[in-house]
Amino acid sequence: MASKDGGREFLVLFAHHNMYFNMRFQELQALAALLGVSAQELYAEAKPTALSASMAVLVRLPGGEADAKKICERSVLVKAILEVWAQGSQWTEVVEACLAQTELRRQRRQYLAPPRSICLRVESFGKTMTMEEKTAVMETLRPLFDGDEVVDLRDPDTTLWVLEEHSHRSDEKTHLGKRTRPPQRVVLGRQVAGGRSTDKKLKSGEKCFFHRYDLSKRAVLGPTTLDNELSFIMANCAGVRSRQLGMDPFCGTGGLLIAMAHFGAKLFAGEIDIRVVRGWRIAYTKNKAAMLDAARSRGLAKGPIPAADATQAANECSGSCDSASSWSLQYLRGLGLPLAVADGAGASKAPKQPNNHNAKAEKDPALTSAGGCNIFTNFVQYGFPSPEVVVCDNAMPPWRGVARGWLDFIITDPPYGVRAGAKKSGRDETKKQVVIQDVSNYIPSKVSYGEEELSEDLLTFAAASLVDGGKLVFLVPVDLADFLGIDRAAVEQDNEGARPNFHDICHPKAGRKKDPRLCVSETTRDPLLLDESRYVDFIPQHGSLQLLGASLQVLSGGLGRLLVTMQRRPR
């Protein structure tokens, strides 16, 4: 389709992702911005919001099919991008419209005529079509073809989408029988780019790049490792590109860093818990084979450890290396591990391992000899350069200040007390004072890090360290009761009228009193939850940062989280 200004229009078809469907426009606009297309120029219709239940939107891409393919190469939520041939309220209208377009029909013949092969993909949104219904639709479309077309269901040159869109909000219950309402619209279009493995059944189909990093295949994980798809959505919202400098000040086990590294950025990270970085108890081995392969690829050599090259591999291995294999010095230095000094007798002596190492590695000699569960192993697994990780406190960042900023983007998932408590360095004055006996091995005590204080510190750091135009992408926890007008203090037991924090909401002292009004489905279309204009009151603000967009993910227990994108204003 051609727009009035001569640009090309395409129909972007989204995957109906149960968890991240509300984020689809935020990601699409960020990817279009990478192509130089603003949100005002992108949409060929009125700018949509999360309140829209449609799985498709009409956009204008100046670069044509090349831009469409670039978007699908990076997008997580785009299922396919189509060149619309005709649309209407029923298939007879589509057939009549196509037959009336005499000149366009001749041009489209190049995609259908032999020796090119074709495939019809009949899909329905909001309704499950039977095979009989699909066959009837294809029979209705028969006049559009000359009869000499070559059909190839496994590896077609042209894929035609035959799409029906039905309303999701319907009084008709599917368990009482078939839906009889006609579709809202029907669309016939040619696929110009595919995403999310829309062609996974085809021999040469376009595959999802992020499937390679699936958590089930990753070498090392932690209990709070961010979901793989959400990590890439956040990286897309930040517009991560090669040769940029990026950071995660709450890196944990590095789930977000992996997504950033995929796009070729140079990475820095901060983490207050040394156990997470070193892989002591907190992290665990998910893919043992991948972890062992990653270790061997970085210099695992057979033979005894030379006395001069004795290391603290036992600390990282959660035990002593066996006689069959040992770490090379180059690998250990690459991870930034300090080298132990041999004793006077020439034998290597590793410091005694504290009783906080990984329990699984302790039980498995193979894991012991392979080097433990530190987060750097994942970067070795995927062949990425290791990030620069500093064990530090976000409340007292150690990073050197630069007048014009030094980071292109910051992407992070701050802890908010549900599965991982937010901590900062400090001492509880009510407790007994501790005398430090060994400064070199002392780990500073920590105290609770308030939600508002954490957000204020994060935004202050972003405003100081981001370059002009740099992006801050982070997750903000929200209580859905605030959106729905429910008094959470009255719902939760033993709250004494005080507004509970997120930890108290999930773990009330006297047990949870379930309120049916807070049992919200993750696929809800409630306007009270999806109205983006209401999010501003729940998002921390900073005068130097401009809010670009926010979208809601509904979680269990009446909680949710906002995906927020901010941009550094010009200095």
XYZ file of C-alpha atoms in Angstrom:
571
model
C 0.000 0.000 0.000
C 1.219 3.486 -0.802
C 0.577 6.467 1.428
C -0.284 9.931 0.194
C 3.286 11.156 0.609
C 4.684 8.285 -1.447
C 5.902 6.193 1.493
C 5.074 2.539 1.877
C 2.606 1.275 4.448
C 2.807 -2.096 6.158
C 0.732 -4.003 8.676
C 2.760 -4.979 11.737
C 1.378 -8.176 13.221
C 2.213 -8.731 16.903
C 2.438 -11.972 18.821
C -0.235 -12.142 21.496
C 2.277 -12.642 24.306
C 0.477 -13.250 27.581
C 3.059 -11.404 29.681
C 4.437 -8.677 27.403
C 1.611 -7.853 24.992
C 1.226 -4.383 26.524
C 4.858 -3.567 25.688
C 4.491 -4.090 21.932
C 4.158 -0.439 20.906
C 6.940 0.701 23.225
C 9.357 -1.756 21.614
C 8.180 -1.007 18.062
C 8.651 2.754 18.511
C 12.157 2.245 19.908
C 13.160 0.072 16.941
C 11.663 2.565 14.490
C 13.699 5.312 16.180
C 16.848 3.343 15.342
C 15.817 3.675 11.690
C 15.273 7.417 12.062
C 11.468 7.217 12.193
C 9.804 9.088 15.054
C 6.642 7.901 16.775
C 4.672 10.704 15.078
C 5.866 9.601 11.630
C 5.600 5.875 12.270
C 1.864 5.266 12.455
C -0.294 5.580 9.366
C -3.354 5.739 11.622
C -3.994 7.335 15.011
C -1.221 6.545 17.470
C -2.282 3.402 19.384
C -2.023 2.794 23.115
C -2.041 -0.261 25.352
C -5.829 0.106 25.560
C -6.000 -1.210 21.993
C -6.771 -4.927 21.913
C -5.801 -5.322 18.264
C -2.844 -7.507 17.409
C -1.957 -5.381 14.340
C -1.150 -1.774 13.523
C -0.623 0.020 10.223
C 2.750 1.776 9.992
C 4.674 3.800 7.440
C 8.301 2.819 6.802
C 10.307 5.117 4.496
C 12.843 2.375 3.864
C 10.212 -0.077 2.671
C 10.870 -3.788 3.014
C 14.456 -3.188 4.131
C 13.200 -1.350 7.228
C 10.630 -4.065 7.865
C 13.319 -6.745 7.859
C 15.538 -4.724 10.200
C 12.690 -4.424 12.696
C 11.958 -8.152 12.600
C 15.635 -8.972 13.012
C 15.599 -7.357 16.464
C 12.023 -7.402 17.688
C 10.750 -9.818 20.311
C 7.038 -9.042 20.025
C 6.597 -8.586 16.254
C 5.297 -11.752 14.640
C 5.402 -10.615 11.019
C 5.167 -7.527 8.821
C 2.800 -7.679 5.875
C 2.255 -5.789 2.667
C -1.543 -5.493 2.705
C -3.192 -6.412 -0.572
C -6.799 -5.926 0.570
C -8.909 -5.830 3.718
C -12.584 -5.641 4.583
C -15.289 -6.954 6.864
C -15.671 -10.247 4.971
C -13.724 -12.273 2.420
C -16.038 -11.537 -0.497
C -15.146 -7.851 -0.106
C -11.435 -8.732 -0.188
C -11.857 -10.743 -3.378
C -13.826 -7.958 -5.091
C -11.269 -5.338 -4.047
C -8.352 -7.386 -5.389
C -10.074 -8.118 -8.687
C -10.851 -4.415 -9.120
C -7.159 -3.493 -8.730
C -6.210 -4.502 -12.260
C -2.789 -2.854 -12.412
C -1.819 -3.916 -8.899
C -2.883 -7.462 -9.654
C -0.438 -7.582 -12.572
C 2.351 -6.334 -10.325
C 1.539 -8.867 -7.616
C 1.642 -11.665 -10.164
C 5.444 -11.614 -9.897
C 5.125 -13.058 -6.375
C 2.681 -15.789 -7.427
C 3.668 -16.888 -10.936
C 5.884 -19.947 -11.475
C 8.647 -20.774 -10.873
C 8.043 -19.012 -7.552
C 6.247 -21.124 -4.958
C 3.534 -19.867 -2.599
C 1.950 -20.800 0.709
C -1.338 -19.570 2.231
C -1.195 -19.077 5.982
C -4.752 -18.942 7.331
C -4.787 -17.477 10.850
C -7.430 -16.149 13.209
C -7.070 -13.838 16.199
C -9.728 -14.157 18.895
C -11.144 -17.388 17.530
C -9.916 -20.890 16.754
C -10.764 -21.796 13.174
C -11.564 -25.364 12.250
C -10.013 -26.987 9.204
C -13.374 -26.825 7.465
C -13.554 -23.059 8.053
C -10.011 -22.568 6.745
C -10.832 -24.609 3.646
C -13.937 -22.517 3.033
C -11.921 -19.294 3.224
C -9.353 -20.602 0.726
C -12.112 -21.610 -1.654
C -13.510 -18.072 -1.432
C -10.087 -16.716 -2.447
C -9.763 -19.047 -5.447
C -10.680 -16.332 -8.051
C -7.506 -14.431 -7.114
C -5.273 -17.146 -8.556
C -4.728 -18.248 -12.156
C -4.410 -21.947 -11.328
C -0.785 -22.427 -12.360
C 0.687 -21.441 -8.995
C 3.165 -23.819 -7.348
C 2.345 -24.574 -3.701
C 5.160 -25.360 -1.285
C 4.247 -25.628 2.385
C 7.803 -26.270 3.577
C 9.904 -23.667 1.806
C 7.768 -21.165 -0.151
C 9.120 -18.097 -1.904
C 5.968 -16.127 -1.052
C 3.852 -16.429 2.082
C 0.351 -14.969 1.909
C -1.385 -14.280 5.200
C -5.135 -14.872 5.257
C -6.034 -13.250 8.548
C -9.257 -12.859 10.505
C -9.458 -10.592 13.548
C -12.230 -11.186 16.056
C -13.110 -9.288 19.209
C -11.644 -10.738 22.381
C -14.315 -9.190 24.560
C -17.383 -11.207 23.725
C -20.426 -12.434 25.650
C -20.294 -15.670 23.690
C -18.633 -18.423 25.735
C -16.586 -20.800 23.643
C -17.435 -23.787 25.859
C -21.102 -23.278 24.988
C -20.457 -23.592 21.268
C -18.787 -21.881 18.340
C -18.668 -18.117 18.106
C -21.119 -16.921 15.490
C -20.208 -13.230 15.337
C -18.521 -12.125 12.123
C -14.897 -10.949 12.312
C -14.073 -7.301 12.916
C -11.918 -7.325 9.798
C -10.213 -9.704 7.411
C -6.839 -9.064 5.783
C -4.990 -10.550 2.836
C -1.321 -9.627 2.680
C 2.139 -10.747 1.618
C 4.731 -11.352 4.312
C 7.755 -9.135 3.720
C 9.510 -10.007 6.995
C 8.973 -12.602 9.706
C 9.822 -12.711 13.391
C 9.290 -14.891 16.465
C 9.812 -18.082 14.422
C 6.734 -17.581 12.293
C 8.444 -19.868 9.800
C 9.854 -22.336 12.329
C 8.241 -25.247 10.478
C 9.814 -24.233 7.198
C 13.145 -25.519 5.955
C 14.719 -22.093 5.526
C 12.469 -20.083 7.824
C 13.550 -17.028 9.773
C 14.328 -18.061 13.353
C 14.178 -16.075 16.577
C 17.661 -14.906 17.514
C 16.839 -14.770 21.224
C 16.025 -18.482 21.432
C 19.759 -19.086 21.552
C 19.865 -17.414 24.962
C 16.923 -19.238 26.484
C 17.345 -19.658 30.241
C 16.947 -23.421 29.953
C 20.121 -23.496 27.828
C 22.185 -21.042 29.871
C 25.156 -22.295 31.842
C 24.656 -20.340 35.065
C 21.480 -18.861 36.538
C 20.363 -17.206 39.739
C 17.026 -17.203 41.545
C 16.213 -13.721 40.179
C 17.676 -13.943 36.660
C 15.452 -11.800 34.449
C 13.372 -13.544 31.802
C 15.236 -13.804 28.516
C 12.552 -12.220 26.321
C 12.028 -9.295 28.695
C 15.782 -8.685 28.724
C 15.827 -8.275 24.947
C 12.696 -6.102 25.001
C 14.447 -3.768 27.427
C 17.605 -3.754 25.294
C 15.488 -2.818 22.267
C 13.759 -0.025 24.197
C 17.205 1.396 24.978
C 18.254 1.114 21.332
C 21.446 -0.769 22.182
C 23.948 -0.693 19.333
C 27.480 -1.841 18.704
C 30.340 0.201 20.191
C 28.103 1.896 22.724
C 28.852 1.986 26.450
C 26.174 0.554 28.708
C 25.661 -0.385 32.306
C 23.490 -2.329 34.740
C 24.018 -1.053 38.310
C 22.124 -4.065 39.731
C 23.507 -6.777 37.457
C 22.871 -9.845 39.637
C 23.696 -12.932 37.568
C 23.915 -10.893 34.360
C 20.663 -11.701 32.549
C 20.324 -8.171 31.172
C 24.026 -7.982 30.356
C 23.723 -10.979 28.032
C 21.043 -9.197 25.991
C 23.170 -6.043 25.775
C 26.257 -8.026 24.797
C 24.365 -9.646 21.911
C 24.146 -6.242 20.220
C 27.877 -5.587 20.624
C 27.929 -3.011 23.423
C 30.818 -2.511 25.823
C 29.444 -3.235 29.283
C 29.980 -2.131 32.845
C 28.059 -3.393 35.855
C 27.698 -2.991 39.578
C 26.531 -5.501 42.182
C 26.601 -5.235 45.948
C 26.446 -8.971 46.685
C 29.840 -10.587 46.081
C 28.271 -14.027 46.401
C 26.293 -13.431 43.213
C 29.330 -12.297 41.226
C 31.539 -15.123 42.479
C 28.858 -17.763 42.267
C 28.842 -18.686 45.940
C 25.601 -20.446 46.808
C 23.392 -17.815 45.166
C 24.065 -18.817 41.536
C 23.647 -22.363 40.312
C 24.472 -24.457 37.270
C 21.531 -24.792 34.888
C 23.284 -26.279 31.841
C 26.189 -28.394 33.045
C 27.393 -29.327 29.557
C 27.449 -25.695 28.430
C 29.317 -24.683 31.559
C 31.977 -27.343 31.020
C 32.352 -26.436 27.335
C 32.721 -22.784 28.234
C 35.437 -23.626 30.714
C 37.432 -25.716 28.238
C 37.198 -23.027 25.575
C 38.923 -20.583 27.894
C 42.038 -22.582 28.636
C 41.210 -25.586 30.773
C 44.445 -27.638 30.497
C 45.294 -31.104 31.748
C 48.075 -31.727 34.194
C 49.012 -30.581 37.695
C 49.001 -26.946 38.695
C 52.487 -25.391 38.598
C 53.612 -24.101 41.981
C 54.232 -20.596 40.614
C 50.799 -20.481 39.041
C 48.804 -21.504 42.095
C 45.463 -19.736 42.150
C 42.313 -19.321 44.081
C 40.529 -21.614 41.665
C 39.246 -23.497 44.666
C 37.238 -20.443 45.640
C 35.620 -20.233 42.228
C 35.294 -24.002 41.928
C 33.749 -24.365 45.372
C 36.423 -26.928 46.131
C 39.848 -28.137 45.009
C 40.730 -28.984 41.407
C 41.212 -32.661 40.709
C 44.450 -34.221 39.451
C 43.107 -34.724 35.927
C 42.637 -31.089 35.046
C 43.398 -27.536 36.173
C 42.788 -23.947 35.206
C 45.229 -22.070 33.016
C 46.613 -18.837 34.382
C 45.269 -16.925 31.393
C 41.690 -17.980 32.091
C 41.842 -16.977 35.737
C 43.363 -13.623 34.905
C 40.648 -13.107 32.303
C 38.081 -13.453 35.068
C 40.006 -11.030 37.254
C 40.748 -13.570 39.978
C 43.705 -12.841 42.305
C 46.595 -15.303 42.311
C 47.579 -17.027 45.540
C 51.249 -17.031 46.577
C 53.023 -20.334 46.944
C 54.280 -21.145 50.402
C 57.909 -21.651 51.336
C 57.873 -25.325 50.472
C 56.893 -24.586 46.897
C 53.431 -26.107 47.160
C 50.411 -24.054 46.261
C 48.134 -23.210 49.099
C 44.626 -21.965 48.407
C 42.885 -20.055 51.162
C 40.261 -21.921 53.084
C 36.943 -21.655 51.286
C 34.270 -19.931 53.382
C 31.131 -21.881 54.102
C 29.079 -20.011 51.504
C 29.963 -21.802 48.293
C 27.590 -23.342 45.797
C 25.949 -26.425 47.229
C 25.474 -28.138 43.863
C 29.092 -27.620 42.884
C 30.187 -29.054 46.219
C 28.301 -32.274 45.535
C 29.428 -32.653 41.912
C 33.182 -33.179 41.313
C 32.727 -32.380 37.622
C 31.459 -28.919 38.503
C 34.230 -28.495 41.028
C 36.902 -29.044 38.382
C 35.151 -26.807 35.899
C 35.391 -23.544 37.798
C 32.133 -22.863 39.596
C 29.106 -20.734 38.840
C 30.313 -17.152 38.462
C 28.400 -14.948 36.035
C 31.321 -14.637 33.623
C 30.807 -18.250 32.540
C 27.686 -17.230 30.583
C 29.722 -14.739 28.544
C 32.272 -17.435 27.804
C 29.438 -19.753 26.757
C 28.194 -17.294 24.105
C 31.610 -16.011 23.071
C 31.070 -12.482 24.426
C 33.732 -10.281 26.039
C 33.391 -10.280 29.816
C 31.776 -7.165 31.292
C 33.600 -4.935 33.766
C 31.854 -5.800 37.033
C 32.521 -3.838 40.216
C 31.292 -5.013 43.598
C 29.863 -1.727 44.841
C 26.904 0.018 46.411
C 24.436 1.944 44.253
C 23.912 4.371 47.130
C 27.620 5.261 46.950
C 28.618 4.718 43.291
C 32.384 4.561 42.721
C 32.238 5.633 39.074
C 34.217 8.695 38.046
C 32.114 11.650 36.966
C 32.355 13.083 33.445
C 30.914 16.519 32.700
C 29.139 15.470 29.480
C 28.338 11.940 30.611
C 30.017 8.700 29.637
C 27.248 6.085 29.264
C 25.015 5.665 26.209
C 22.409 3.667 28.101
C 21.551 2.185 31.494
C 19.310 -0.881 31.639
C 18.474 -2.414 34.981
C 15.986 -4.341 37.077
C 16.401 -2.930 40.589
C 15.562 -5.204 43.525
C 12.319 -4.299 45.213
C 12.086 -6.690 48.123
C 9.885 -9.450 46.688
C 12.404 -12.127 45.702
C 15.598 -10.196 46.380
C 15.884 -7.622 49.136
C 17.227 -4.177 48.320
C 20.357 -3.555 50.385
C 22.966 -0.841 50.769
C 26.134 -0.590 52.817
C 25.543 0.538 56.361
C 25.274 -0.524 59.969
C 22.311 -0.878 62.238
C 23.084 1.435 65.135
C 20.944 -0.654 67.472
C 23.214 -3.682 67.052
C 26.554 -4.381 68.663
C 29.543 -2.693 67.086
C 31.856 -5.032 65.156
C 35.621 -4.878 65.426
C 37.251 -5.560 62.053
C 40.026 -8.095 62.512
C 41.024 -8.627 58.859
C 40.349 -5.717 56.510
C 41.325 -7.680 53.374
C 38.593 -10.306 53.944
C 35.985 -8.085 55.578
C 32.637 -7.710 53.851
C 30.793 -4.557 54.976
C 27.450 -4.987 56.674
C 24.270 -3.991 54.864
C 20.977 -2.389 55.776
C 17.633 -2.122 54.030
C 17.512 0.129 50.947
C 14.179 1.964 50.751
C 12.267 1.877 47.467
C 12.038 5.660 47.111
C 15.681 6.152 48.089
C 16.806 3.504 45.597
C 14.846 5.107 42.763
C 16.148 8.570 43.616
C 19.758 7.339 43.623
C 19.280 5.512 40.315
C 17.830 8.539 38.536
C 20.458 10.853 40.004
C 23.222 8.558 38.786
C 21.593 8.260 35.338
C 21.257 12.042 35.004
C 24.940 12.484 35.822
C 26.420 9.626 33.786
C 24.256 9.436 30.628
C 25.306 11.381 27.557
C 22.768 13.752 26.035
C 20.080 11.597 24.455
C 21.179 8.520 26.420
C 18.468 6.071 27.523
C 17.515 4.777 30.953
C 15.351 1.647 30.867
C 14.253 0.078 34.134
C 11.405 -1.750 35.838
C 9.231 -0.101 38.483
C 7.105 -2.306 40.773
C 3.516 -1.132 41.295
C 0.627 -2.229 43.454
C -2.414 -2.856 41.268
C -4.617 -1.951 44.221
C -3.579 1.665 43.726
C -4.793 1.552 40.115
C -8.073 -0.136 41.032
C -8.873 2.116 43.998
C -8.535 -0.658 46.579
C -7.234 0.114 50.076
C -4.423 -2.401 50.421
C -3.947 -1.628 54.130
C -7.519 -2.710 54.768
C -7.052 -5.882 52.734
C -3.818 -7.170 54.283
C -3.963 -8.549 57.804
C -1.986 -7.180 60.749
C -1.006 -4.015 58.912
C -2.059 -1.495 61.553
C -3.305 0.911 58.901
C 0.155 1.637 57.442
C 0.766 1.464 53.704
C 2.675 -1.820 53.195
C 5.821 -2.081 51.116
C 6.203 -4.734 48.430
C 7.811 -7.235 50.773
C 4.940 -6.910 53.254
C 2.419 -7.271 50.436
C 3.917 -10.594 49.357
C 4.727 -11.819 52.860
C 2.260 -10.333 55.376
C 3.032 -11.234 58.981
C -0.317 -12.832 59.717
C -0.717 -14.499 56.328
C -2.372 -13.322 53.158
C -6.039 -12.520 53.061
C -7.007 -13.050 49.465
C -9.104 -10.311 47.876
C -10.834 -11.500 44.668
C -10.665 -7.964 43.285
C -6.854 -8.307 43.157
C -6.911 -11.604 41.242
C -6.144 -9.923 37.931
C -5.347 -11.912 34.800
C -2.084 -11.057 33.069
C -4.051 -10.651 29.829
C -6.536 -8.167 31.310
C -7.839 -5.298 29.180
C -9.058 -3.256 32.156
C -8.841 0.473 31.242
C -7.976 1.307 34.849
C -4.768 -0.705 34.443
C -3.862 0.056 30.836
C -4.400 3.811 30.745
C -0.848 5.073 30.234
C -1.722 8.576 31.431
C -2.116 7.177 34.967
C 1.409 5.758 35.093
C 3.098 9.126 35.588
C 2.043 9.253 39.245
C 3.782 5.928 39.937
C 7.057 6.582 38.099
C 9.951 8.401 39.811
C 10.847 11.649 38.053
C 14.011 13.684 37.522
C 14.297 17.108 35.951
C 17.116 16.028 33.617
C 15.308 12.904 32.364
C 12.377 12.892 29.935
C 9.818 10.106 30.159
C 9.444 8.476 26.720
C 7.060 5.662 27.546
C 5.847 3.089 30.046
C 3.858 -0.130 29.825
C 2.454 -2.525 32.405
C 3.103 -6.196 33.043
C 0.578 -7.783 35.409
C 2.074 -10.129 37.994
C 0.459 -12.370 40.584
C -0.691 -11.299 44.031
C -2.151 -8.022 42.858
C 1.258 -6.692 41.826
C 2.665 -5.496 38.535
C 5.673 -3.733 37.105
C 6.111 -0.911 34.654
C 8.690 -1.000 31.890
C 9.908 2.605 31.841
C 12.021 4.325 29.184
C 13.613 7.706 29.889
C 15.987 9.886 27.887
C 18.670 12.305 29.077
C 17.719 15.856 28.190
C 20.363 18.039 26.469
C 22.633 19.748 28.957
